[in-house]
PDB file of C-alpha atoms in Angstrom:
ATOM      1  CA  ALA A   1     -47.370 -87.962  68.597  1.00 77.00           C
ATOM      2  CA  GLN A   2     -47.414 -91.861  69.134  1.00 84.00           C
ATOM      3  CA  ARG A   3     -48.268 -93.757  72.377  1.00 91.00           C
ATOM      4  CA  VAL A   4     -49.746 -96.170  73.568  1.00 96.00           C
ATOM      5  CA  THR A   5     -51.215 -97.335  77.384  1.00 97.00           C
ATOM      6  CA  GLN A   6     -51.673-100.656  78.499  1.00 98.00           C
ATOM      7  CA  PRO A   7     -54.008 -99.766  81.189  1.00 96.00           C
ATOM      8  CA  GLU A   8     -53.597-102.407  83.553  1.00 96.00           C
ATOM      9  CA  LYS A   9     -50.454-102.730  85.625  1.00 96.00           C
ATOM     10  CA  LEU A  10     -51.068-105.555  87.461  1.00 97.00           C
ATOM     11  CA  LEU A  11     -53.457-108.941  85.930  1.00 98.00           C
ATOM     12  CA  SER A  12     -53.794-111.821  87.943  1.00 97.00           C
ATOM     13  CA  VAL A  13     -56.253-114.844  86.680  1.00 97.00           C
ATOM     14  CA  PHE A  14     -56.866-118.342  87.605  1.00 97.00           C
ATOM     15  CA  LYS A  15     -55.362-121.561  85.022  1.00 97.00           C
ATOM     16  CA  GLY A  16     -58.237-122.406  82.887  1.00 97.00           C
ATOM     17  CA  ALA A  17     -59.644-118.904  83.039  1.00 98.00           C
ATOM     18  CA  PRO A  18     -59.288-116.743  79.953  1.00 97.00           C
ATOM     19  CA  VAL A  19     -57.426-113.532  80.062  1.00 97.00           C
ATOM     20  CA  GLU A  20     -57.410-110.150  77.721  1.00 97.00           C
ATOM     21  CA  LEU A  21     -54.436-108.062  78.661  1.00 98.00           C
ATOM     22  CA  LYS A  22     -55.573-103.958  76.737  1.00 98.00           C
ATOM     23  CA  CYS A  23     -53.878-102.446  75.111  1.00 97.00           C
ATOM     24  CA  ASN A  24     -54.318 -99.124  73.303  1.00 97.00           C
ATOM     25  CA  TYR A  25     -52.779 -96.919  71.420  1.00 95.00           C
ATOM     26  CA  SER A  26     -52.719 -93.372  69.147  1.00 92.00           C
ATOM     27  CA  TYR A  27     -50.968 -92.332  66.321  1.00 87.00           C
ATOM     28  CA  SER A  28     -52.441 -90.629  62.593  1.00 81.00           C
ATOM     29  CA  GLY A  29     -50.301 -92.890  60.510  1.00 80.00           C
ATOM     30  CA  SER A  30     -50.436 -96.582  59.399  1.00 80.00           C
ATOM     31  CA  PRO A  31     -49.590 -98.437  63.035  1.00 84.00           C
ATOM     32  CA  GLU A  32     -47.777-101.864  63.488  1.00 88.00           C
ATOM     33  CA  LEU A  33     -48.373-103.067  66.281  1.00 91.00           C
ATOM     34  CA  PHE A  34     -46.734-105.593  68.392  1.00 93.00           C
ATOM     35  CA  TRP A  35     -46.349-107.451  71.759  1.00 96.00           C
ATOM     36  CA  TYR A  36     -43.262-108.212  73.404  1.00 96.00           C
ATOM     37  CA  VAL A  37     -43.339-110.855  76.526  1.00 97.00           C
ATOM     38  CA  GLN A  38     -40.413-110.746  79.421  1.00 96.00           C
ATOM     39  CA  TYR A  39     -41.025-114.140  81.528  1.00 96.00           C
ATOM     40  CA  SER A  40     -38.549-114.082  85.306  1.00 94.00           C
ATOM     41  CA  ARG A  41     -35.243-114.092  84.527  1.00 92.00           C
ATOM     42  CA  GLN A  42     -35.459-114.449  80.815  1.00 94.00           C
ATOM     43  CA  ARG A  43     -34.991-111.640  78.294  1.00 95.00           C
ATOM     44  CA  LEU A  44     -37.490-109.375  75.886  1.00 96.00           C
ATOM     45  CA  GLN A  45     -38.880-110.900  73.570  1.00 95.00           C
ATOM     46  CA  LEU A  46     -41.157-110.374  70.578  1.00 94.00           C
ATOM     47  CA  LEU A  47     -44.803-112.926  71.083  1.00 95.00           C
ATOM     48  CA  LEU A  48     -46.886-111.692  68.170  1.00 92.00           C
ATOM     49  CA  ARG A  49     -46.881-108.385  65.626  1.00 88.00           C
ATOM     50  CA  HIS A  50     -50.309-108.061  64.340  1.00 84.00           C
ATOM     51  CA  ILE A  51     -49.736-108.198  60.317  1.00 78.00           C
ATOM     52  CA  SER A  52     -49.284-112.157  61.018  1.00 78.00           C
ATOM     53  CA  ARG A  53     -52.499-112.624  62.603  1.00 77.00           C
ATOM     54  CA  GLU A  54     -51.559-116.163  63.906  1.00 83.00           C
ATOM     55  CA  SER A  55     -51.287-117.809  67.232  1.00 86.00           C
ATOM     56  CA  ILE A  56     -48.558-117.894  69.245  1.00 89.00           C
ATOM     57  CA  LYS A  57     -48.768-120.163  72.603  1.00 93.00           C
ATOM     58  CA  GLY A  58     -52.364-119.975  72.179  1.00 93.00           C
ATOM     59  CA  PHE A  59     -52.128-115.889  72.089  1.00 95.00           C
ATOM     60  CA  THR A  60     -54.245-114.423  69.203  1.00 94.00           C
ATOM     61  CA  ALA A  61     -54.773-110.197  69.035  1.00 94.00           C
ATOM     62  CA  ASP A  62     -56.623-108.425  66.798  1.00 88.00           C
ATOM     63  CA  LEU A  63     -56.076-104.649  65.938  1.00 90.00           C
ATOM     64  CA  ASN A  64     -58.992-102.488  65.930  1.00 91.00           C
ATOM     65  CA  LYS A  65     -58.391 -99.152  64.220  1.00 88.00           C
ATOM     66  CA  GLY A  66     -62.006 -98.087  65.008  1.00 91.00           C
ATOM     67  CA  GLU A  67     -60.513 -98.022  69.134  1.00 92.00           C
ATOM     68  CA  THR A  68     -57.044 -97.990  68.501  1.00 93.00           C
ATOM     69  CA  SER A  69     -56.704-101.637  70.558  1.00 95.00           C
ATOM     70  CA  PHE A  70     -54.788-104.346  70.388  1.00 95.00           C
ATOM     71  CA  HIS A  71     -55.268-106.387  73.144  1.00 97.00           C
ATOM     72  CA  LEU A  72     -53.998-109.620  73.646  1.00 97.00           C
ATOM     73  CA  LYS A  73     -55.803-112.739  74.315  1.00 96.00           C
ATOM     74  CA  LYS A  74     -56.163-115.726  75.592  1.00 97.00           C
ATOM     75  CA  PRO A  75     -59.262-118.406  75.962  1.00 97.00           C
ATOM     76  CA  PHE A  76     -57.723-120.777  78.818  1.00 97.00           C
ATOM     77  CA  ALA A  77     -53.989-119.217  80.828  1.00 97.00           C
ATOM     78  CA  GLN A  78     -51.779-121.400  81.493  1.00 97.00           C
ATOM     79  CA  GLU A  79     -49.437-121.288  85.058  1.00 97.00           C
ATOM     80  CA  GLU A  80     -47.063-120.978  82.682  1.00 97.00           C
ATOM     81  CA  ASP A  81     -47.786-118.076  80.532  1.00 97.00           C
ATOM     82  CA  SER A  82     -47.168-115.438  84.110  1.00 98.00           C
ATOM     83  CA  ALA A  83     -44.911-112.475  82.628  1.00 98.00           C
ATOM     84  CA  MET A  84     -45.047-109.824  82.535  1.00 98.00           C
ATOM     85  CA  TYR A  85     -45.807-108.120  78.948  1.00 98.00           C
ATOM     86  CA  TYR A  86     -46.362-105.339  76.447  1.00 98.00           C
ATOM     87  CA  CYS A  87     -47.628-103.507  73.933  1.00 97.00           C
ATOM     88  CA  ALA A  88     -45.475-101.757  71.534  1.00 95.00           C
ATOM     89  CA  LEU A  89     -45.923 -99.544  68.704  1.00 92.00           C
ATOM     90  CA  GLY A  90     -43.361 -99.431  64.970  1.00 87.00           C
ATOM     91  CA  ARG A  91     -43.942 -96.842  62.657  1.00 74.00           C
ATOM     92  CA  GLY A  92     -42.978 -95.663  59.638  1.00 63.00           C
ATOM     93  CA  SER A  93     -38.962 -95.963  58.376  1.00 64.00           C
ATOM     94  CA  ASN A  94     -37.651 -95.609  61.373  1.00 64.00           C
ATOM     95  CA  TYR A  95     -37.991 -99.501  62.952  1.00 76.00           C
ATOM     96  CA  LYS A  96     -37.772 -97.511  66.404  1.00 84.00           C
ATOM     97  CA  LEU A  97     -41.465 -99.236  69.361  1.00 90.00           C
ATOM     98  CA  THR A  98     -42.807 -97.533  71.689  1.00 93.00           C
ATOM     99  CA  PHE A  99     -43.646 -99.403  74.448  1.00 96.00           C
ATOM    100  CA  GLY A 100     -46.613 -99.409  76.663  1.00 97.00           C
ATOM    101  CA  LYS A 101     -45.381 -99.648  80.372  1.00 97.00           C
ATOM    102  CA  GLY A 102     -46.511-103.415  80.744  1.00 97.00           C
ATOM    103  CA  THR A 103     -48.304-105.703  82.332  1.00 98.00           C
ATOM    104  CA  LEU A 104     -47.610-108.128  84.978  1.00 98.00           C
ATOM    105  CA  LEU A 105     -50.060-111.477  84.284  1.00 98.00           C
ATOM    106  CA  THR A 106     -49.759-113.855  86.941  1.00 98.00           C
ATOM    107  CA  VAL A 107     -52.131-117.273  86.389  1.00 97.00           C
ATOM    108  CA  ASN A 108     -52.601-119.565  89.578  1.00 96.00           C
ATOM    109  CA  PRO A 109     -52.963-122.818  90.081  1.00 94.00           C
TER     110      PRO A 109
ATOM    111  CA  ASP B   1     -25.149-118.439  72.873  1.00 55.00           C
ATOM    112  CA  THR B   2     -25.761-116.360  69.684  1.00 77.00           C
ATOM    113  CA  GLY B   3     -28.071-113.648  71.024  1.00 94.00           C
ATOM    114  CA  VAL B   4     -27.430-110.256  72.068  1.00 97.00           C
ATOM    115  CA  SER B   5     -24.536-109.720  74.431  1.00 97.00           C
ATOM    116  CA  GLN B   6     -24.402-106.786  77.003  1.00 98.00           C
ATOM    117  CA  ASP B   7     -21.071-106.180  79.006  1.00 97.00           C
ATOM    118  CA  PRO B   8     -21.021-105.307  82.146  1.00 97.00           C
ATOM    119  CA  ARG B   9     -24.693-106.886  83.209  1.00 97.00           C
ATOM    120  CA  HIS B  10     -23.996-104.946  86.146  1.00 97.00           C
ATOM    121  CA  LYS B  11     -23.187-101.234  87.461  1.00 98.00           C
ATOM    122  CA  ILE B  12     -22.638 -99.160  89.905  1.00 98.00           C
ATOM    123  CA  THR B  13     -20.621 -95.334  89.990  1.00 98.00           C
ATOM    124  CA  LYS B  14     -21.031 -92.428  91.098  1.00 97.00           C
ATOM    125  CA  ARG B  15     -22.519 -89.634  90.436  1.00 97.00           C
ATOM    126  CA  GLY B  16     -20.033 -87.590  87.936  1.00 97.00           C
ATOM    127  CA  GLN B  17     -18.322 -90.605  86.330  1.00 98.00           C
ATOM    128  CA  ASN B  18     -17.818 -91.989  83.115  1.00 98.00           C
ATOM    129  CA  VAL B  19     -19.903 -95.487  82.165  1.00 98.00           C
ATOM    130  CA  THR B  20     -19.091 -97.124  79.038  1.00 98.00           C
ATOM    131  CA  PHE B  21     -21.426-100.059  78.145  1.00 98.00           C
ATOM    132  CA  ARG B  22     -21.125-102.245  74.187  1.00 98.00           C
ATOM    133  CA  CYS B  23     -23.539-104.776  72.616  1.00 98.00           C
ATOM    134  CA  ASP B  24     -22.743-107.091  70.880  1.00 97.00           C
ATOM    135  CA  PRO B  25     -25.584-107.820  68.025  1.00 96.00           C
ATOM    136  CA  ILE B  26     -26.617-111.095  66.668  1.00 95.00           C
ATOM    137  CA  SER B  27     -23.630-111.258  64.068  1.00 91.00           C
ATOM    138  CA  GLU B  28     -25.814-111.421  60.390  1.00 88.00           C
ATOM    139  CA  HIS B  29     -27.908-108.080  61.809  1.00 92.00           C
ATOM    140  CA  ASN B  30     -27.143-104.532  60.593  1.00 91.00           C
ATOM    141  CA  ARG B  31     -29.636-102.886  62.854  1.00 92.00           C
ATOM    142  CA  LEU B  32     -29.168-102.391  66.546  1.00 95.00           C
ATOM    143  CA  TYR B  33     -31.302 -99.806  69.048  1.00 95.00           C
ATOM    144  CA  TRP B  34     -30.486 -98.747  72.263  1.00 96.00           C
ATOM    145  CA  TYR B  35     -32.775 -98.728  74.169  1.00 96.00           C
ATOM    146  CA  ARG B  36     -33.212 -97.272  78.695  1.00 97.00           C
ATOM    147  CA  GLN B  37     -36.076 -98.780  81.001  1.00 96.00           C
ATOM    148  CA  THR B  38     -36.264 -97.282  84.224  1.00 95.00           C
ATOM    149  CA  LEU B  39     -38.486 -99.176  87.050  1.00 92.00           C
ATOM    150  CA  GLY B  40     -42.594 -99.641  85.914  1.00 91.00           C
ATOM    151  CA  GLN B  41     -42.397 -98.169  83.104  1.00 95.00           C
ATOM    152  CA  GLY B  42     -41.446-100.386  79.488  1.00 96.00           C
ATOM    153  CA  PRO B  43     -38.336 -98.909  77.508  1.00 96.00           C
ATOM    154  CA  GLU B  44     -37.809 -95.742  75.985  1.00 95.00           C
ATOM    155  CA  PHE B  45     -35.643 -95.563  72.310  1.00 93.00           C
ATOM    156  CA  LEU B  46     -32.585 -93.521  72.706  1.00 94.00           C
ATOM    157  CA  THR B  47     -30.912 -94.162  69.581  1.00 94.00           C
ATOM    158  CA  TYR B  48     -30.078 -96.222  66.781  1.00 91.00           C
ATOM    159  CA  PHE B  49     -28.065 -97.875  63.726  1.00 93.00           C
ATOM    160  CA  GLN B  50     -28.202 -99.424  60.306  1.00 91.00           C
ATOM    161  CA  ASN B  51     -25.302-100.969  59.540  1.00 91.00           C
ATOM    162  CA  GLU B  52     -22.251 -97.842  61.588  1.00 92.00           C
ATOM    163  CA  ALA B  53     -24.693 -95.179  60.514  1.00 92.00           C
ATOM    164  CA  GLN B  54     -26.700 -94.514  63.236  1.00 91.00           C
ATOM    165  CA  LEU B  55     -29.466 -92.711  61.509  1.00 89.00           C
ATOM    166  CA  GLU B  56     -31.973 -91.471  64.847  1.00 87.00           C
ATOM    167  CA  LYS B  57     -31.242 -89.906  68.479  1.00 89.00           C
ATOM    168  CA  SER B  58     -34.522 -89.955  71.083  1.00 89.00           C
ATOM    169  CA  ARG B  59     -34.430 -86.264  73.055  1.00 86.00           C
ATOM    170  CA  LEU B  60     -34.010 -88.179  75.599  1.00 80.00           C
ATOM    171  CA  LEU B  61     -29.879 -88.615  74.720  1.00 84.00           C
ATOM    172  CA  SER B  62     -29.102 -85.879  75.780  1.00 87.00           C
ATOM    173  CA  ASP B  63     -25.446 -84.448  75.245  1.00 91.00           C
ATOM    174  CA  ARG B  64     -23.953 -86.615  77.863  1.00 95.00           C
ATOM    175  CA  PHE B  65     -24.683 -89.196  76.385  1.00 95.00           C
ATOM    176  CA  SER B  66     -23.147 -90.656  72.520  1.00 95.00           C
ATOM    177  CA  ALA B  67     -23.331 -94.001  71.013  1.00 96.00           C
ATOM    178  CA  GLU B  68     -21.076 -95.658  68.708  1.00 96.00           C
ATOM    179  CA  ARG B  69     -21.118 -98.557  66.328  1.00 96.00           C
ATOM    180  CA  PRO B  70     -17.766 -98.112  64.474  1.00 91.00           C
ATOM    181  CA  LYS B  71     -17.340-100.836  61.987  1.00 86.00           C
ATOM    182  CA  GLY B  72     -21.308-101.586  61.679  1.00 85.00           C
ATOM    183  CA  SER B  73     -21.279-104.806  64.682  1.00 90.00           C
ATOM    184  CA  PHE B  74     -20.276-104.248  68.383  1.00 96.00           C
ATOM    185  CA  SER B  75     -21.587-101.024  69.403  1.00 97.00           C
ATOM    186  CA  THR B  76     -20.677 -98.455  72.741  1.00 97.00           C
ATOM    187  CA  LEU B  77     -23.012 -96.541  74.556  1.00 97.00           C
ATOM    188  CA  GLU B  78     -20.512 -94.381  76.683  1.00 97.00           C
ATOM    189  CA  ILE B  79     -22.423 -91.738  79.501  1.00 97.00           C
ATOM    190  CA  GLN B  80     -20.775 -88.951  80.984  1.00 97.00           C
ATOM    191  CA  ARG B  81     -20.941 -87.258  83.835  1.00 97.00           C
ATOM    192  CA  THR B  82     -23.431 -89.647  85.340  1.00 97.00           C
ATOM    193  CA  GLU B  83     -26.397 -88.196  86.702  1.00 96.00           C
ATOM    194  CA  GLN B  84     -28.988 -89.790  89.146  1.00 96.00           C
ATOM    195  CA  GLY B  85     -30.990 -89.657  87.273  1.00 95.00           C
ATOM    196  CA  ASP B  86     -29.572 -92.127  84.828  1.00 96.00           C
ATOM    197  CA  SER B  87     -29.941 -95.427  87.287  1.00 97.00           C
ATOM    198  CA  ALA B  88     -31.923 -97.577  84.486  1.00 97.00           C
ATOM    199  CA  MET B  89     -31.512-100.780  82.425  1.00 97.00           C
ATOM    200  CA  TYR B  90     -30.175-100.466  79.425  1.00 98.00           C
ATOM    201  CA  LEU B  91     -31.078-102.472  76.398  1.00 98.00           C
ATOM    202  CA  CYS B  92     -29.571-103.568  72.946  1.00 97.00           C
ATOM    203  CA  ALA B  93     -31.892-104.910  70.398  1.00 96.00           C
ATOM    204  CA  SER B  94     -30.599-106.696  66.765  1.00 94.00           C
ATOM    205  CA  SER B  95     -32.671-106.746  64.348  1.00 92.00           C
ATOM    206  CA  LEU B  96     -31.509-107.690  60.471  1.00 87.00           C
ATOM    207  CA  GLY B  97     -33.427-105.166  58.623  1.00 75.00           C
ATOM    208  CA  VAL B  98     -35.738-107.418  56.172  1.00 73.00           C
ATOM    209  CA  GLY B  99     -39.122-107.244  54.379  1.00 68.00           C
ATOM    210  CA  GLY B 100     -39.944-103.995  56.339  1.00 69.00           C
ATOM    211  CA  PRO B 101     -40.868-102.625  60.200  1.00 67.00           C
ATOM    212  CA  SER B 102     -44.142-104.323  60.268  1.00 69.00           C
ATOM    213  CA  ARG B 103     -42.142-108.426  59.628  1.00 76.00           C
ATOM    214  CA  GLU B 104     -39.118-107.486  61.668  1.00 81.00           C
ATOM    215  CA  THR B 105     -38.227-108.875  64.799  1.00 88.00           C
ATOM    216  CA  GLN B 106     -35.670-107.181  67.378  1.00 92.00           C
ATOM    217  CA  TYR B 107     -33.739-109.442  69.156  1.00 94.00           C
ATOM    218  CA  PHE B 108     -32.419-108.043  73.391  1.00 96.00           C
ATOM    219  CA  GLY B 109     -29.900-108.388  75.333  1.00 97.00           C
ATOM    220  CA  PRO B 110     -30.267-109.825  79.145  1.00 97.00           C
ATOM    221  CA  GLY B 111     -29.386-105.333  79.644  1.00 97.00           C
ATOM    222  CA  THR B 112     -26.874-103.654  81.761  1.00 98.00           C
ATOM    223  CA  ARG B 113     -28.366-102.351  85.148  1.00 97.00           C
ATOM    224  CA  LEU B 114     -26.650 -99.326  86.022  1.00 98.00           C
ATOM    225  CA  LEU B 115     -26.989 -97.462  89.447  1.00 98.00           C
ATOM    226  CA  VAL B 116     -24.977 -94.053  90.239  1.00 97.00           C
ATOM    227  CA  LEU B 117     -24.928 -93.459  93.424  1.00 96.00           C
TER     228      LEU B 117
END
């Protein structure tokens, strides 16, 4: 069965500090991995997908198949990064997403 | 607002009553998803439609739940004989469905928060 684990429910950092939100997955096939973000009072939205290999709002994530991880990183956190972050696994042809439980990131001034 | 819309935004009902939620996807999107989110959890997949065809249902979707997308546009999710365990946020998402799952972006609605007393 596929599963997404985000080990930290809460993560608090100071502005300007590096941040890493962890995500591990279990899936026997070829995974499609995403990070979704939900800012306060806003709807859930896509932040980035592993296939794009691009930086969005300064965030990057690398798929490590050996460690089955897809950690989200940003070198210098900003206060506006404070939000709930969900790692999600998409698989096969049915397009549905399996989400982790989320990590609430707080960036303190 | 041209995003995904859901109605109602909040619903309070008594145990045993039936409730129906509506989702209007982004107009050209052919795929539509329903998820359920309980406190402290990420969204959990319930069902998905491609056009008007319901292609997959989660085992979470008991016989009391039914979803339709009659003309391939809006969708409804009905819960019959509600139970307190049905209390959750019900999220709808839509996508254009091109380029395969790795390139697909699901656009989420604001959700309908259900409280069963």
